Amino acid sequence: MVREHSPTTIHCVSLCSPRVHGIIKINNRITARNLEDQSSPYKLSIMVSTLNELSQLKYSGFGQPRPRHGLNLLYWFAKDYICFSNRDIVPMYRPRNGDFGFHPYYNRIEDDDDHIVPLQNLPYYEVGNLNARGADKLPNYVRENYSQSYPESNRDRIIVRQDASGNFNRVYVTEHSDPRRFASSRTFRVSQGLLQNIQNMSREQYLKLTSNTQEDHARFTQQHCNIETAPDNSWCTIL
């Protein structure tokens, strides 16, 4: 099951699975408020936090370090794939048509015995696989560091949920933990406000504010892998 959090500042995001009873710290500030609870009494919950600010995107580690393409992929998505109308996120193309490599995402159970995004009777689509049909139409700045011999350069994805009117009512960023699976602990919802901020920026300004230095990335990786013991009957704990 998946829980989503949006704004109210907390100081880490954590993942507790049936196989790992602990807290995996991500870094600095991610935010949380208003649970979208899809829980059941017999399953642990994966908590999806919402990124509301550029600094939160930066410290989430999504799309970093180079040659990963996630930050540029998200910039293209906000700048060229969507627009905003009456507080709706409106796609300028139909994802079901496969433009830019979009294809259905079936929200299957991942290796931690859970779904990475909420179960809903609405279609999900993903984009970001640079090997997918149509991905060659992505701008060069998204694809320029891609190499088939270096899997890290094709690790990042955007997942969207489309409502009955055709708008996107959820946007997520995630990454592959291996060639087949996405990482629940590295999946984040992206708020409409953050998408609007990105849309209004130059790519140079955006990357300057969201890219970690190598030193930042090393510190982030160390903190992300810091697992603390939690009680066996514990839900995922937010510190």
XYZ file of C-alpha atoms in Angstrom:
239
model
C 0.000 0.000 0.000
C 1.072 3.555 -0.599
C 0.685 6.664 1.473
C 1.355 10.082 0.051
C 2.563 13.040 2.023
C 2.472 16.684 1.127
C 3.663 19.813 2.884
C 4.654 20.070 6.589
C 8.359 19.848 7.026
C 9.965 16.661 8.294
C 13.602 15.750 8.355
C 13.784 12.447 6.548
C 11.823 9.944 4.567
C 11.864 6.364 5.697
C 11.109 2.942 4.320
C 10.122 -0.069 6.372
C 9.424 -3.244 4.447
C 8.542 -6.765 5.631
C 12.203 -7.615 4.950
C 13.925 -4.562 6.412
C 12.741 -3.263 9.777
C 14.452 0.086 9.924
C 14.638 3.671 8.888
C 16.452 4.657 5.734
C 17.291 8.335 5.952
C 17.302 10.285 2.747
C 18.745 13.731 3.495
C 17.930 17.104 4.874
C 14.316 18.162 4.337
C 11.531 16.410 2.507
C 7.976 17.455 3.424
C 4.803 15.759 4.559
C 1.142 16.551 5.277
C -2.278 15.116 4.404
C -2.063 11.354 4.128
C -3.727 9.748 1.109
C -4.293 6.462 2.863
C -4.659 3.303 0.804
C -3.681 1.094 3.736
C -5.101 -2.231 4.811
C -4.801 -3.844 8.269
C -2.515 -6.610 7.082
C 0.130 -4.777 5.033
C 2.885 -2.326 5.820
C 2.726 1.017 4.020
C 5.214 2.582 1.665
C 5.134 6.329 2.170
C 5.493 8.572 -0.847
C 6.603 12.095 0.047
C 5.789 15.152 -2.011
C 8.498 17.407 -3.391
C 7.303 21.002 -3.209
C 10.512 22.997 -3.559
C 13.616 22.923 -5.730
C 15.750 22.308 -2.649
C 13.705 19.216 -1.846
C 14.166 17.937 -5.390
C 17.893 18.524 -5.023
C 18.182 16.640 -1.750
C 15.951 13.780 -2.903
C 18.869 12.712 -5.098
C 16.617 12.134 -8.104
C 18.493 12.167 -11.393
C 21.916 12.527 -9.826
C 24.816 12.399 -10.364
C 25.561 12.653 -14.074
C 25.242 10.894 -16.453
C 21.777 10.242 -15.017
C 19.121 12.081 -16.998
C 16.287 12.554 -14.502
C 16.697 16.263 -13.811
C 16.749 17.102 -17.507
C 13.841 14.729 -18.126
C 11.766 16.502 -15.478
C 12.670 19.902 -16.921
C 11.536 18.821 -20.396
C 8.304 17.397 -18.950
C 7.457 20.612 -17.078
C 8.555 22.936 -19.874
C 7.365 21.203 -23.023
C 4.962 18.352 -22.245
C 2.410 19.933 -19.909
C 0.580 23.202 -19.386
C -1.660 24.431 -16.589
C -5.328 25.371 -16.808
C -7.678 26.074 -13.893
C -5.273 24.341 -11.503
C -5.141 21.246 -13.709
C -2.010 19.664 -15.180
C -2.887 19.315 -18.853
C -0.756 17.170 -21.196
C -0.137 18.684 -24.603
C 0.128 15.194 -26.122
C -1.726 11.945 -25.503
C 0.524 9.595 -23.539
C -1.328 6.567 -24.886
C -0.030 7.467 -28.363
C 3.523 6.744 -27.266
C 5.067 10.104 -28.124
C 8.531 10.615 -26.580
C 8.545 7.036 -25.310
C 5.458 7.217 -23.086
C 3.918 3.817 -22.411
C 1.532 2.311 -19.839
C 2.793 1.666 -16.330
C 0.929 -1.216 -14.701
C 1.844 -0.485 -11.064
C 2.748 -4.069 -10.347
C 4.017 -5.239 -6.987
C 7.733 -4.587 -6.644
C 10.352 -6.646 -4.833
C 9.374 -5.177 -1.450
C 5.896 -6.725 -1.829
C 4.174 -3.412 -2.423
C 3.192 -0.969 -5.128
C 5.279 2.160 -5.562
C 2.283 4.434 -6.300
C -1.334 4.278 -5.033
C -3.714 1.712 -6.448
C -6.381 3.564 -8.421
C -8.789 2.623 -11.176
C -7.078 5.158 -13.432
C -4.335 4.655 -16.024
C -0.679 5.292 -15.219
C 1.973 6.042 -17.837
C 5.736 6.276 -17.609
C 8.404 8.042 -19.635
C 12.177 8.184 -19.475
C 13.336 4.888 -20.951
C 15.740 6.099 -23.610
C 15.481 2.752 -25.402
C 11.701 3.033 -25.819
C 10.099 3.676 -29.190
C 9.657 7.424 -29.588
C 12.311 8.351 -27.030
C 14.542 9.550 -29.855
C 12.175 12.551 -30.084
C 13.208 13.738 -26.630
C 15.468 16.802 -26.811
C 19.177 16.238 -27.100
C 19.866 17.659 -23.629
C 17.870 14.757 -22.128
C 19.603 12.093 -24.219
C 23.132 13.423 -24.681
C 24.782 11.442 -21.849
C 23.046 8.160 -22.665
C 25.175 5.095 -23.312
C 23.902 1.518 -23.543
C 27.089 0.395 -21.842
C 26.324 2.532 -18.770
C 22.921 1.645 -17.213
C 23.021 4.616 -14.818
C 22.417 6.887 -17.800
C 18.962 5.329 -18.315
C 17.834 4.852 -14.731
C 15.289 7.625 -14.147
C 11.571 7.736 -14.923
C 8.511 9.962 -14.599
C 5.183 8.261 -13.831
C 1.875 10.086 -14.337
C -1.698 9.228 -13.433
C -4.363 10.376 -15.884
C -7.880 11.199 -14.712
C -11.135 10.754 -16.615
C -10.816 14.190 -18.228
C -7.365 13.377 -19.586
C -5.459 15.593 -17.148
C -2.662 14.393 -14.888
C -3.757 14.343 -11.252
C -0.496 12.855 -10.029
C 3.106 13.153 -11.215
C 5.882 11.028 -9.711
C 9.610 10.668 -10.211
C 11.354 7.380 -9.540
C 14.365 5.317 -10.507
C 15.211 1.716 -11.260
C 16.760 -0.295 -8.454
C 17.644 -2.960 -11.035
C 16.718 -3.486 -14.706
C 13.242 -4.795 -13.806
C 12.146 -2.968 -10.671
C 11.640 0.557 -9.393
C 12.858 1.640 -5.959
C 9.981 2.411 -3.596
C 12.251 4.405 -1.297
C 13.337 6.613 -4.196
C 9.852 7.406 -5.493
C 8.445 10.907 -4.914
C 5.346 12.795 -5.903
C 6.079 16.144 -7.589
C 3.670 18.924 -6.653
C 1.952 21.107 -9.223
C 3.590 24.144 -7.653
C 7.055 22.713 -8.169
C 6.241 21.830 -11.778
C 5.076 25.405 -12.362
C 8.257 26.784 -10.820
C 10.365 24.583 -13.088
C 8.346 25.626 -16.137
C 9.085 29.283 -15.445
C 12.868 28.831 -15.197
C 15.675 28.575 -17.694
C 17.316 25.166 -17.774
C 20.623 26.675 -16.641
C 19.025 28.263 -13.585
C 17.080 25.091 -12.799
C 20.154 22.851 -12.945
C 22.173 25.285 -10.866
C 19.570 25.102 -8.091
C 18.939 21.344 -8.221
C 22.297 19.739 -9.025
C 24.389 18.420 -6.176
C 28.145 18.694 -6.278
C 30.094 15.445 -6.094
C 30.730 16.222 -2.420
C 27.000 16.698 -1.805
C 26.227 13.447 -3.608
C 28.762 11.481 -1.550
C 27.243 12.850 1.660
C 23.722 12.089 0.435
C 24.639 8.505 -0.467
C 26.187 7.922 2.950
C 23.107 9.249 4.754
C 20.697 7.388 2.499
C 22.351 4.097 3.415
C 22.278 4.782 7.158
C 19.794 2.249 8.512
C 18.622 2.503 12.125
C 16.896 -0.233 14.064
C 13.135 0.040 14.565
C 10.706 -2.240 16.441
C 9.526 -5.287 14.513
C 5.908 -4.124 14.709
C 6.718 -0.584 13.675
C 5.168 1.281 10.784
C 7.529 3.398 8.775
C 8.668 6.140 11.104
C 9.109 9.775 10.187
C 11.636 11.613 12.311
